[in-house]
C-alpha cells in the first residue's frame, strides 16, 4: 500500500478486504491487509520522509493517531492533488460551509466570515487553524466525555491548497441559498475540518439499496425550574414552542411547527411518535432526510410551500413495504410513515448494544409536559415515562441539564467574570475562557460546587456548564439506516422460498446514531442570549398565551398484523 505524505509518523488500522483507517479516516486500500498478512483487524505504523512513500511496519506501541499540519493524505484524499470538481455543496450554517466528496464518505467544513471582510480576512491562517482545532478539542475532549464517545465524530484539521479552496468557492457559490450569501467562504487560510459524511455511511455497498439518514435537531428537552426564572410561563411552556411564535412574528417561518421537544425526550413511544410526526409535517431546520447522501426532504427558510409528503412516500416505500401491504397503496402510505417513525423511535431509544437503566421523569410529572404541546396526556395508553440511560436522547438531555440556573440566573455570574477580566485581563488564560478545551476544562465544570461562594472560580464553572449545555441544546442527531442485504441474482428454489418468506417479515436495518454540531458557544455571546430570551418570552406573552389550544389525538398504535421492524446496531 503506497501512501504519499510530507513527513511524520502515524498509525494505520487495516481491515481485511475493506479499507484502511487513518485516525478515523478511511483509506480505500484492499491490498493493505494482504500485504501485511493481517488476519482481520490490525495496526501498523507508517513512517514517512518528505515526499516519500510510507514504509509499513508493526507498531512498537499502540499509541493514538497523531498528525502534523503538513500531511498530504487524509481520508483517502491526497491534499496536494485536490480537484474542486470532486466536491459538491452540502449545506451551511451561520459560521461554516460544508462540501461533500462525490465518491469518498468525507465532508470538508470551511469557515465563513462577513462579505464586507472578503478583501481583508479577519484572522491569519494560524488563527483559523487554532479556531478549527479548538472545535475538534471541544468535541473530542469535552463533549465526548459527556455525551458518549460512541456517538461522536470529532474529525481533524487539514491544510488545503489555496488554489483548490478558491476554485471550490467559485464552484459552490451558485448553489448557496441567497439569504446565506451575506457571508463568504474563507479562501485565505486554507484550513478546514475533515469529517466523515454521516449522510453517506462508509459501510454502504454500492449494490445495496441506498442508506437512509435522518437528521434531527431536537433542541431543549426540559422546562427550567430555577428560582431565578422571572416569568412563570417559562416553567410551563418550553423554549422551542415559545420561540416558534417569535420566529413566525419576525417572518423567519410562515407557519409554526407543532413539534415539542418535551414529547421527543419523554421516552414514551406515543409521545415520541407524535413529536416526529410533527417534525415530518413542518421540518423547518429541525428535520432532514437523506437518501444515498442526497437530501430528499427538508424545509427552505421563509418558504410558504407545504411539504410534499407524496414525494417522501415515494422514497420511503421501498424500505418499508412487505407482505400484503404491497397491494393497497392507500394503506401502504399510512403504514409506511408509521413504520418509518417506529424505526426512528427505536433507534433513538437504543443504547447501541448496551443494557443501561432507565432515567425516569426528571422534574416531576408536572414538568415533563409542555402546556403548548398538542399531545393530550390523558390519551396515553401504555409505555413508561423515561429514557434508557445509555440512549442518545438521555445523554443529550443530561448534558442540557447542566444549565441549572437558566440564562436569568447565569447572567449575573457572567457579569462577575466579565468584571474580573476587565480588572485582570491576563486571567482569561488561567480561567480557560477561550480554551484550551482539555481535561482541566472538563474538570472545572464537573467539580463545580453546589453553592455560590462568591468566587470568580465558581462563576466561571457555572458559565462553562451553561456553554456546554447550550451546545447540547443546539446539537443534531444523525440516524443512519442501512437496509439488509439484497438477494443474489441467481438463486435456487429453496433460496426463492426463503426470499418469499422473508419478504413477508418486517424489514431489517443496520443502524448507527451520531451526534454532530458540537461547536463551543462563545463566552461573549451570553448577553445576546439573555436579550433573545427576553424577546421570546415577551412575544409569547402577547401572542402565544392567547392562542387556542386544541388537543390532537395521539397516533394509533401499530397494527397487530405488522410486527416491529428489526434494528441491528452497527457502528458506522
mmCIF file of C-alpha atoms in Angstrom, residues 154-544:
data_model
loop_
_atom_site.group_PDB
_atom_site.id
_atom_site.type_symbol
_atom_site.label_atom_id
_atom_site.label_comp_id
_atom_site.label_asym_id
_atom_site.label_seq_id
_atom_site.Cartn_x
_atom_site.Cartn_y
_atom_site.Cartn_z
ATOM 1 C CA UNK A 154 -14.676 14.944 16.037
ATOM 2 C CA UNK A 155 -12.756 14.980 12.732
ATOM 3 C CA UNK A 156 -9.359 16.558 12.153
ATOM 4 C CA UNK A 157 -7.937 19.821 10.848
ATOM 5 C CA UNK A 158 -6.489 19.776 7.325
ATOM 6 C CA UNK A 159 -4.500 22.351 5.361
ATOM 7 C CA UNK A 160 -5.772 22.646 1.787
ATOM 8 C CA UNK A 161 -4.104 24.166 -1.290
ATOM 9 C CA UNK A 162 -5.294 27.765 -1.588
ATOM 10 C CA UNK A 163 -6.000 27.492 -5.318
ATOM 11 C CA UNK A 164 -8.259 24.492 -4.658
ATOM 12 C CA UNK A 165 -10.166 26.458 -1.999
ATOM 13 C CA UNK A 166 -10.622 29.452 -4.312
ATOM 14 C CA UNK A 167 -11.909 27.306 -7.171
ATOM 15 C CA UNK A 168 -14.178 25.423 -4.768
ATOM 16 C CA UNK A 169 -15.662 28.704 -3.545
ATOM 17 C CA UNK A 170 -16.489 29.683 -7.130
ATOM 18 C CA UNK A 171 -17.950 26.255 -7.865
ATOM 19 C CA UNK A 172 -20.389 26.178 -4.929
ATOM 20 C CA UNK A 173 -21.395 29.845 -4.912
ATOM 21 C CA UNK A 174 -24.393 29.418 -7.232
ATOM 22 C CA UNK A 175 -25.689 26.525 -5.100
ATOM 23 C CA UNK A 176 -25.835 28.555 -1.903
ATOM 24 C CA UNK A 177 -29.174 29.945 -0.645
ATOM 25 C CA UNK A 178 -29.421 33.662 -1.358
ATOM 26 C CA UNK A 179 -30.104 34.512 2.282
ATOM 27 C CA UNK A 180 -26.803 32.856 3.273
ATOM 28 C CA UNK A 181 -24.691 34.927 0.886
ATOM 29 C CA UNK A 182 -24.163 37.768 3.356
ATOM 30 C CA UNK A 183 -21.119 35.724 4.365
ATOM 31 C CA UNK A 184 -18.337 34.330 2.198
ATOM 32 C CA UNK A 185 -16.201 31.236 2.446
ATOM 33 C CA UNK A 186 -12.706 31.589 3.898
ATOM 34 C CA UNK A 187 -10.379 31.342 0.884
ATOM 35 C CA UNK A 188 -7.259 32.714 2.561
ATOM 36 C CA UNK A 189 -6.297 30.327 5.370
ATOM 37 C CA UNK A 190 -6.688 27.006 3.526
ATOM 38 C CA UNK A 191 -7.791 25.418 6.820
ATOM 39 C CA UNK A 192 -10.772 23.088 7.032
ATOM 40 C CA UNK A 193 -12.262 20.422 9.251
ATOM 41 C CA UNK A 194 -12.384 16.959 7.653
ATOM 42 C CA UNK A 195 -15.216 14.744 8.921
ATOM 43 C CA UNK A 196 -16.998 11.547 7.909
ATOM 44 C CA UNK A 197 -20.051 12.164 5.742
ATOM 45 C CA UNK A 198 -22.757 10.870 8.075
ATOM 46 C CA UNK A 199 -25.384 11.145 5.316
ATOM 47 C CA UNK A 200 -23.449 8.578 3.269
ATOM 48 C CA UNK A 201 -22.233 5.829 5.640
ATOM 49 C CA UNK A 202 -18.929 4.219 4.714
ATOM 50 C CA UNK A 203 -20.308 0.717 5.337
ATOM 51 C CA UNK A 204 -22.793 1.058 2.479
ATOM 52 C CA UNK A 205 -22.077 -1.158 -0.529
ATOM 53 C CA UNK A 206 -22.996 0.220 -3.987
ATOM 54 C CA UNK A 207 -25.102 -2.831 -4.898
ATOM 55 C CA UNK A 208 -27.462 -2.329 -1.952
ATOM 56 C CA UNK A 209 -30.439 -0.013 -1.556
ATOM 57 C CA UNK A 210 -29.070 3.425 -0.615
ATOM 58 C CA UNK A 211 -28.949 4.142 3.116
ATOM 59 C CA UNK A 212 -31.454 6.484 4.712
ATOM 60 C CA UNK A 213 -30.063 9.109 7.071
ATOM 61 C CA UNK A 214 -32.309 11.218 9.268
ATOM 62 C CA UNK A 215 -31.015 14.412 10.842
ATOM 63 C CA UNK A 216 -32.903 15.734 13.869
ATOM 64 C CA UNK A 217 -32.141 18.907 15.780
ATOM 65 C CA UNK A 218 -34.087 18.079 18.964
ATOM 66 C CA UNK A 219 -33.498 21.373 20.899
ATOM 67 C CA UNK A 220 -34.010 21.750 24.665
ATOM 68 C CA UNK A 221 -35.867 18.845 26.268
ATOM 69 C CA UNK A 222 -36.776 20.181 29.717
ATOM 70 C CA UNK A 223 -38.526 23.067 31.475
ATOM 71 C CA UNK A 224 -36.424 25.290 33.757
ATOM 72 C CA UNK A 225 -37.052 25.076 37.498
ATOM 73 C CA UNK A 226 -34.527 27.697 38.586
ATOM 74 C CA UNK A 227 -35.587 30.161 41.293
ATOM 75 C CA UNK A 228 -34.126 32.887 39.077
ATOM 76 C CA UNK A 229 -36.821 32.497 36.380
ATOM 77 C CA UNK A 230 -38.834 35.725 36.469
ATOM 78 C CA UNK A 231 -41.732 34.750 34.193
ATOM 79 C CA UNK A 232 -43.901 31.837 35.295
ATOM 80 C CA UNK A 233 -44.737 30.975 31.676
ATOM 81 C CA UNK A 234 -41.151 29.704 31.196
ATOM 82 C CA UNK A 235 -41.832 26.908 33.703
ATOM 83 C CA UNK A 236 -44.942 25.810 31.783
ATOM 84 C CA UNK A 237 -44.160 26.279 28.076
ATOM 85 C CA UNK A 238 -40.870 25.067 26.613
ATOM 86 C CA UNK A 239 -38.391 27.376 24.917
ATOM 87 C CA UNK A 240 -38.905 25.812 21.466
ATOM 88 C CA UNK A 241 -42.689 26.264 21.473
ATOM 89 C CA UNK A 242 -42.372 29.889 22.603
ATOM 90 C CA UNK A 243 -39.623 30.533 20.045
ATOM 91 C CA UNK A 244 -41.949 29.367 17.249
ATOM 92 C CA UNK A 245 -44.253 32.335 17.861
ATOM 93 C CA UNK A 246 -41.278 34.701 17.792
ATOM 94 C CA UNK A 247 -39.932 33.248 14.523
ATOM 95 C CA UNK A 248 -43.303 33.469 12.768
ATOM 96 C CA UNK A 249 -43.842 37.026 14.031
ATOM 97 C CA UNK A 250 -40.450 38.004 12.593
ATOM 98 C CA UNK A 251 -41.053 36.282 9.240
ATOM 99 C CA UNK A 252 -38.410 33.586 9.556
ATOM 100 C CA UNK A 253 -41.059 30.901 9.058
ATOM 101 C CA UNK A 254 -44.553 31.172 7.601
ATOM 102 C CA UNK A 255 -46.073 28.543 9.887
ATOM 103 C CA UNK A 256 -45.435 27.363 13.411
ATOM 104 C CA UNK A 257 -44.125 23.861 13.929
ATOM 105 C CA UNK A 258 -46.281 21.802 16.296
ATOM 106 C CA UNK A 259 -43.276 19.724 17.325
ATOM 107 C CA UNK A 260 -42.462 19.865 21.041
ATOM 108 C CA UNK A 261 -39.055 18.645 22.291
ATOM 109 C CA UNK A 262 -40.516 17.523 25.617
ATOM 110 C CA UNK A 263 -42.562 14.912 23.749
ATOM 111 C CA UNK A 264 -39.467 13.584 21.967
ATOM 112 C CA UNK A 265 -37.397 13.488 25.175
ATOM 113 C CA UNK A 266 -40.213 11.869 27.192
ATOM 114 C CA UNK A 267 -39.183 8.292 26.408
ATOM 115 C CA UNK A 268 -42.860 7.443 25.886
ATOM 116 C CA UNK A 269 -43.260 5.925 22.414
ATOM 117 C CA UNK A 270 -46.675 7.511 21.822
ATOM 118 C CA UNK A 271 -45.372 10.984 22.580
ATOM 119 C CA UNK A 272 -42.191 10.402 20.586
ATOM 120 C CA UNK A 273 -44.247 9.188 17.599
ATOM 121 C CA UNK A 274 -46.405 12.309 17.932
ATOM 122 C CA UNK A 275 -43.324 14.559 18.015
ATOM 123 C CA UNK A 276 -41.678 13.008 14.950
ATOM 124 C CA UNK A 277 -44.935 13.151 13.016
ATOM 125 C CA UNK A 278 -44.965 16.929 13.544
ATOM 126 C CA UNK A 279 -41.312 17.173 12.545
ATOM 127 C CA UNK A 280 -42.239 15.488 9.265
ATOM 128 C CA UNK A 281 -45.206 17.815 8.720
ATOM 129 C CA UNK A 282 -43.189 21.000 9.407
ATOM 130 C CA UNK A 283 -39.455 20.208 9.328
ATOM 131 C CA UNK A 284 -38.040 23.761 9.438
ATOM 132 C CA UNK A 285 -34.365 23.480 10.486
ATOM 133 C CA UNK A 286 -35.065 20.553 12.779
ATOM 134 C CA UNK A 287 -35.591 17.612 10.442
ATOM 135 C CA UNK A 288 -33.972 16.394 7.217
ATOM 136 C CA UNK A 289 -33.898 13.073 5.388
ATOM 137 C CA UNK A 290 -31.020 11.974 3.163
ATOM 138 C CA UNK A 291 -31.016 9.068 0.737
ATOM 139 C CA UNK A 292 -27.672 7.893 -0.558
ATOM 140 C CA UNK A 293 -26.103 11.153 0.586
ATOM 141 C CA UNK A 294 -28.667 13.370 -1.186
ATOM 142 C CA UNK A 295 -31.148 15.463 0.795
ATOM 143 C CA UNK A 296 -34.650 14.337 -0.224
ATOM 144 C CA UNK A 297 -36.731 16.084 2.443
ATOM 145 C CA UNK A 298 -36.220 19.432 4.172
ATOM 146 C CA UNK A 299 -37.648 22.944 4.528
ATOM 147 C CA UNK A 300 -36.428 26.166 2.976
ATOM 148 C CA UNK A 301 -36.337 29.103 5.361
ATOM 149 C CA UNK A 302 -39.063 31.641 4.668
ATOM 150 C CA UNK A 303 -40.787 29.389 2.132
ATOM 151 C CA UNK A 304 -44.590 29.227 2.116
ATOM 152 C CA UNK A 305 -44.625 25.883 0.322
ATOM 153 C CA UNK A 306 -46.255 22.918 2.036
ATOM 154 C CA UNK A 307 -44.146 19.803 2.373
ATOM 155 C CA UNK A 308 -44.598 17.209 -0.371
ATOM 156 C CA UNK A 309 -45.495 14.116 1.643
ATOM 157 C CA UNK A 310 -46.271 12.151 -1.518
ATOM 158 C CA UNK A 311 -42.703 12.658 -2.700
ATOM 159 C CA UNK A 312 -41.432 11.455 0.678
ATOM 160 C CA UNK A 313 -43.636 8.357 0.483
ATOM 161 C CA UNK A 314 -42.228 7.621 -2.956
ATOM 162 C CA UNK A 315 -38.745 7.484 -1.438
ATOM 163 C CA UNK A 316 -39.713 5.545 1.697
ATOM 164 C CA UNK A 317 -41.929 2.823 0.202
ATOM 165 C CA UNK A 318 -39.104 0.521 -0.997
ATOM 166 C CA UNK A 319 -37.697 0.412 2.541
ATOM 167 C CA UNK A 320 -40.892 -0.491 4.393
ATOM 168 C CA UNK A 321 -43.174 -2.463 2.055
ATOM 169 C CA UNK A 322 -43.664 -6.103 2.910
ATOM 170 C CA UNK A 323 -46.400 -8.731 2.918
ATOM 171 C CA UNK A 324 -49.864 -7.979 1.541
ATOM 172 C CA UNK A 325 -49.425 -4.262 2.040
ATOM 173 C CA UNK A 326 -47.709 -4.191 -1.353
ATOM 174 C CA UNK A 327 -51.178 -4.363 -2.893
ATOM 175 C CA UNK A 328 -53.080 -1.487 -1.284
ATOM 176 C CA UNK A 329 -51.241 1.757 -1.926
ATOM 177 C CA UNK A 330 -53.586 3.786 0.309
ATOM 178 C CA UNK A 331 -52.970 1.587 3.327
ATOM 179 C CA UNK A 332 -49.325 1.396 2.385
ATOM 180 C CA UNK A 333 -48.786 5.151 2.576
ATOM 181 C CA UNK A 334 -50.086 5.376 6.130
ATOM 182 C CA UNK A 335 -48.319 2.199 7.218
ATOM 183 C CA UNK A 336 -45.021 3.248 5.646
ATOM 184 C CA UNK A 337 -44.926 6.509 7.611
ATOM 185 C CA UNK A 338 -45.841 4.699 10.828
ATOM 186 C CA UNK A 339 -43.137 2.087 10.247
ATOM 187 C CA UNK A 340 -40.591 4.775 9.433
ATOM 188 C CA UNK A 341 -41.376 6.671 12.640
ATOM 189 C CA UNK A 342 -41.359 3.459 14.669
ATOM 190 C CA UNK A 343 -37.874 2.544 13.425
ATOM 191 C CA UNK A 344 -36.652 6.053 14.206
ATOM 192 C CA UNK A 345 -38.115 5.952 17.726
ATOM 193 C CA UNK A 346 -36.488 2.583 18.419
ATOM 194 C CA UNK A 347 -33.106 3.835 17.207
ATOM 195 C CA UNK A 348 -33.348 6.929 19.417
ATOM 196 C CA UNK A 349 -34.210 4.787 22.447
ATOM 197 C CA UNK A 350 -31.486 2.255 21.788
ATOM 198 C CA UNK A 351 -28.228 2.417 23.638
ATOM 199 C CA UNK A 352 -26.292 0.944 20.729
ATOM 200 C CA UNK A 353 -25.843 -2.508 22.163
ATOM 201 C CA UNK A 354 -25.725 -1.654 25.865
ATOM 202 C CA UNK A 355 -28.239 -2.604 28.553
ATOM 203 C CA UNK A 356 -28.482 0.607 30.528
ATOM 204 C CA UNK A 357 -31.142 1.510 33.042
ATOM 205 C CA UNK A 358 -33.992 3.960 32.601
ATOM 206 C CA UNK A 359 -33.871 7.626 33.515
ATOM 207 C CA UNK A 360 -37.325 8.305 34.896
ATOM 208 C CA UNK A 361 -39.165 11.622 34.851
ATOM 209 C CA UNK A 362 -36.529 14.222 35.710
ATOM 210 C CA UNK A 363 -38.532 17.018 37.300
ATOM 211 C CA UNK A 364 -41.812 15.551 38.472
ATOM 212 C CA UNK A 365 -44.948 14.773 36.484
ATOM 213 C CA UNK A 366 -45.925 18.409 36.035
ATOM 214 C CA UNK A 367 -42.620 19.404 34.445
ATOM 215 C CA UNK A 368 -42.496 16.626 31.863
ATOM 216 C CA UNK A 369 -45.296 18.174 29.775
ATOM 217 C CA UNK A 370 -45.284 21.445 27.892
ATOM 218 C CA UNK A 371 -48.585 23.316 28.009
ATOM 219 C CA UNK A 372 -48.200 24.321 24.359
ATOM 220 C CA UNK A 373 -47.894 20.732 23.129
ATOM 221 C CA UNK A 374 -50.971 19.446 21.333
ATOM 222 C CA UNK A 375 -50.436 15.982 22.741
ATOM 223 C CA UNK A 376 -53.254 15.099 25.108
ATOM 224 C CA UNK A 377 -51.577 13.384 28.055
ATOM 225 C CA UNK A 378 -54.910 11.883 29.103
ATOM 226 C CA UNK A 379 -54.710 9.691 25.994
ATOM 227 C CA UNK A 380 -51.508 7.866 26.975
ATOM 228 C CA UNK A 381 -52.451 4.194 26.918
ATOM 229 C CA UNK A 382 -49.232 2.376 27.629
ATOM 230 C CA UNK A 383 -45.483 2.703 27.928
ATOM 231 C CA UNK A 384 -43.206 4.057 30.595
ATOM 232 C CA UNK A 385 -42.039 7.619 31.006
ATOM 233 C CA UNK A 386 -38.287 7.988 30.871
ATOM 234 C CA UNK A 387 -35.323 7.361 28.605
ATOM 235 C CA UNK A 388 -32.878 4.436 28.673
ATOM 236 C CA UNK A 389 -29.812 5.862 30.394
ATOM 237 C CA UNK A 390 -27.447 4.895 27.571
ATOM 238 C CA UNK A 391 -29.652 6.247 24.771
ATOM 239 C CA UNK A 392 -28.563 9.221 22.706
ATOM 240 C CA UNK A 393 -31.515 11.317 23.905
ATOM 241 C CA UNK A 394 -30.727 10.614 27.549
ATOM 242 C CA UNK A 395 -27.073 11.603 27.151
ATOM 243 C CA UNK A 396 -28.058 14.827 25.375
ATOM 244 C CA UNK A 397 -30.719 15.664 27.971
ATOM 245 C CA UNK A 398 -28.396 15.098 30.918
ATOM 246 C CA UNK A 399 -25.848 17.428 29.314
ATOM 247 C CA UNK A 400 -28.505 20.070 28.597
ATOM 248 C CA UNK A 401 -29.484 19.983 32.266
ATOM 249 C CA UNK A 402 -26.061 21.287 33.269
ATOM 250 C CA UNK A 403 -27.872 24.599 32.765
ATOM 251 C CA UNK A 404 -29.276 24.654 36.299
ATOM 252 C CA UNK A 405 -29.722 28.423 36.641
ATOM 253 C CA UNK A 406 -31.383 29.427 33.353
ATOM 254 C CA UNK A 407 -29.942 32.384 31.470
ATOM 255 C CA UNK A 408 -31.533 34.754 34.008
ATOM 256 C CA UNK A 409 -29.593 33.205 36.878
ATOM 257 C CA UNK A 410 -26.444 32.745 34.825
ATOM 258 C CA UNK A 411 -26.120 36.319 33.575
ATOM 259 C CA UNK A 412 -25.119 37.859 36.958
ATOM 260 C CA UNK A 413 -22.329 35.262 37.206
ATOM 261 C CA UNK A 414 -21.231 36.167 33.688
ATOM 262 C CA UNK A 415 -21.059 39.811 34.783
ATOM 263 C CA UNK A 416 -18.907 38.769 37.763
ATOM 264 C CA UNK A 417 -16.448 37.062 35.434
ATOM 265 C CA UNK A 418 -16.542 39.923 32.928
ATOM 266 C CA UNK A 419 -15.723 42.475 35.632
ATOM 267 C CA UNK A 420 -12.861 40.307 36.902
ATOM 268 C CA UNK A 421 -11.417 40.073 33.386
ATOM 269 C CA UNK A 422 -11.612 43.843 32.979
ATOM 270 C CA UNK A 423 -9.575 44.216 36.161
ATOM 271 C CA UNK A 424 -7.213 41.319 35.433
ATOM 272 C CA UNK A 425 -7.085 40.674 31.652
ATOM 273 C CA UNK A 426 -4.372 38.014 31.928
ATOM 274 C CA UNK A 427 -6.728 35.842 33.995
ATOM 275 C CA UNK A 428 -8.591 34.980 30.788
ATOM 276 C CA UNK A 429 -5.973 32.328 30.067
ATOM 277 C CA UNK A 430 -5.962 30.749 33.541
ATOM 278 C CA UNK A 431 -9.748 30.610 33.631
ATOM 279 C CA UNK A 432 -9.782 28.977 30.164
ATOM 280 C CA UNK A 433 -12.414 31.367 28.860
ATOM 281 C CA UNK A 434 -11.376 30.608 25.262
ATOM 282 C CA UNK A 435 -9.943 27.167 25.958
ATOM 283 C CA UNK A 436 -7.862 25.151 25.695
ATOM 284 C CA UNK A 437 -10.627 22.572 25.851
ATOM 285 C CA UNK A 438 -8.904 19.787 27.716
ATOM 286 C CA UNK A 439 -9.240 17.630 30.835
ATOM 287 C CA UNK A 440 -8.712 20.653 33.089
ATOM 288 C CA UNK A 441 -11.623 22.470 31.397
ATOM 289 C CA UNK A 442 -13.839 19.400 31.815
ATOM 290 C CA UNK A 443 -12.938 19.089 35.494
ATOM 291 C CA UNK A 444 -13.799 22.754 36.090
ATOM 292 C CA UNK A 445 -17.403 22.228 35.089
ATOM 293 C CA UNK A 446 -17.752 18.728 36.571
ATOM 294 C CA UNK A 447 -16.443 19.729 40.012
ATOM 295 C CA UNK A 448 -18.388 22.948 40.363
ATOM 296 C CA UNK A 449 -19.684 23.303 43.965
ATOM 297 C CA UNK A 450 -23.430 23.351 44.510
ATOM 298 C CA UNK A 451 -23.495 26.651 46.417
ATOM 299 C CA UNK A 452 -22.184 30.023 45.272
ATOM 300 C CA UNK A 453 -19.249 31.037 47.452
ATOM 301 C CA UNK A 454 -18.965 34.402 45.729
ATOM 302 C CA UNK A 455 -15.743 33.479 43.957
ATOM 303 C CA UNK A 456 -14.779 34.070 40.359
ATOM 304 C CA UNK A 457 -13.881 30.392 40.004
ATOM 305 C CA UNK A 458 -17.451 29.375 40.909
ATOM 306 C CA UNK A 459 -18.863 31.855 38.391
ATOM 307 C CA UNK A 460 -16.515 30.589 35.677
ATOM 308 C CA UNK A 461 -17.506 26.968 36.344
ATOM 309 C CA UNK A 462 -21.217 27.823 36.037
ATOM 310 C CA UNK A 463 -20.554 29.764 32.828
ATOM 311 C CA UNK A 464 -18.663 26.773 31.411
ATOM 312 C CA UNK A 465 -21.571 24.493 32.394
ATOM 313 C CA UNK A 466 -24.017 26.808 30.657
ATOM 314 C CA UNK A 467 -21.927 26.957 27.477
ATOM 315 C CA UNK A 468 -21.689 23.163 27.330
ATOM 316 C CA UNK A 469 -25.441 22.878 27.959
ATOM 317 C CA UNK A 470 -26.120 25.346 25.135
ATOM 318 C CA UNK A 471 -24.059 23.218 22.763
ATOM 319 C CA UNK A 472 -26.173 20.192 23.742
ATOM 320 C CA UNK A 473 -29.366 22.211 23.224
ATOM 321 C CA UNK A 474 -28.256 23.117 19.699
ATOM 322 C CA UNK A 475 -26.721 19.807 18.568
ATOM 323 C CA UNK A 476 -28.074 17.486 15.874
ATOM 324 C CA UNK A 477 -28.648 13.732 15.866
ATOM 325 C CA UNK A 478 -27.941 11.678 12.745
ATOM 326 C CA UNK A 479 -29.598 8.267 12.497
ATOM 327 C CA UNK A 480 -28.273 6.131 9.631
ATOM 328 C CA UNK A 481 -30.475 3.241 8.474
ATOM 329 C CA UNK A 482 -28.845 0.729 6.149
ATOM 330 C CA UNK A 483 -31.244 -1.878 4.701
ATOM 331 C CA UNK A 484 -30.421 -5.568 4.932
ATOM 332 C CA UNK A 485 -28.578 -7.230 2.014
ATOM 333 C CA UNK A 486 -30.394 -7.787 -1.253
ATOM 334 C CA UNK A 487 -30.968 -11.211 -2.767
ATOM 335 C CA UNK A 488 -28.493 -12.751 -5.174
ATOM 336 C CA UNK A 489 -29.380 -12.617 -8.849
ATOM 337 C CA UNK A 490 -29.092 -16.391 -9.229
ATOM 338 C CA UNK A 491 -30.999 -18.440 -6.639
ATOM 339 C CA UNK A 492 -32.372 -21.966 -6.460
ATOM 340 C CA UNK A 493 -35.897 -22.972 -5.436
ATOM 341 C CA UNK A 494 -35.005 -23.098 -1.741
ATOM 342 C CA UNK A 495 -33.492 -19.640 -1.873
ATOM 343 C CA UNK A 496 -36.584 -18.302 -3.637
ATOM 344 C CA UNK A 497 -38.798 -19.788 -0.918
ATOM 345 C CA UNK A 498 -36.643 -18.181 1.747
ATOM 346 C CA UNK A 499 -36.755 -14.841 -0.053
ATOM 347 C CA UNK A 500 -40.557 -15.008 -0.346
ATOM 348 C CA UNK A 501 -40.816 -15.890 3.331
ATOM 349 C CA UNK A 502 -38.531 -13.059 4.374
ATOM 350 C CA UNK A 503 -40.453 -10.588 2.198
ATOM 351 C CA UNK A 504 -43.484 -11.189 4.421
ATOM 352 C CA UNK A 505 -41.485 -10.231 7.502
ATOM 353 C CA UNK A 506 -40.726 -6.679 8.656
ATOM 354 C CA UNK A 507 -37.624 -5.149 7.077
ATOM 355 C CA UNK A 508 -34.311 -5.228 8.915
ATOM 356 C CA UNK A 509 -31.823 -2.386 9.156
ATOM 357 C CA UNK A 510 -28.316 -1.905 10.373
ATOM 358 C CA UNK A 511 -28.237 1.465 12.057
ATOM 359 C CA UNK A 512 -25.958 3.950 13.698
ATOM 360 C CA UNK A 513 -26.632 7.021 15.818
ATOM 361 C CA UNK A 514 -24.279 10.011 15.867
ATOM 362 C CA UNK A 515 -24.256 13.482 17.401
ATOM 363 C CA UNK A 516 -22.966 16.438 15.401
ATOM 364 C CA UNK A 517 -22.811 20.257 15.547
ATOM 365 C CA UNK A 518 -20.838 20.324 18.802
ATOM 366 C CA UNK A 519 -19.039 23.660 18.498
ATOM 367 C CA UNK A 520 -18.252 25.580 21.697
ATOM 368 C CA UNK A 521 -20.542 28.536 22.353
ATOM 369 C CA UNK A 522 -18.658 31.829 22.802
ATOM 370 C CA UNK A 523 -18.327 33.313 26.275
ATOM 371 C CA UNK A 524 -19.154 36.778 24.929
ATOM 372 C CA UNK A 525 -22.470 35.562 23.479
ATOM 373 C CA UNK A 526 -24.204 35.291 26.868
ATOM 374 C CA UNK A 527 -25.631 38.873 26.917
ATOM 375 C CA UNK A 528 -27.141 38.258 23.485
ATOM 376 C CA UNK A 529 -28.716 35.043 24.801
ATOM 377 C CA UNK A 530 -30.362 36.999 27.624
ATOM 378 C CA UNK A 531 -31.768 39.605 25.226
ATOM 379 C CA UNK A 532 -33.123 36.888 22.921
ATOM 380 C CA UNK A 533 -34.740 35.093 25.861
ATOM 381 C CA UNK A 534 -36.490 38.294 26.913
ATOM 382 C CA UNK A 535 -37.787 38.929 23.388
ATOM 383 C CA UNK A 536 -39.083 35.369 23.016
ATOM 384 C CA UNK A 537 -40.953 35.431 26.334
ATOM 385 C CA UNK A 538 -42.370 38.884 25.619
ATOM 386 C CA UNK A 539 -43.600 37.822 22.178
ATOM 387 C CA UNK A 540 -45.210 34.650 23.519
ATOM 388 C CA UNK A 541 -46.900 36.562 26.327
ATOM 389 C CA UNK A 542 -48.536 38.794 23.684
ATOM 390 C CA UNK A 543 -49.436 36.170 21.081
ATOM 391 C CA UNK A 544 -48.999 32.594 22.201
#
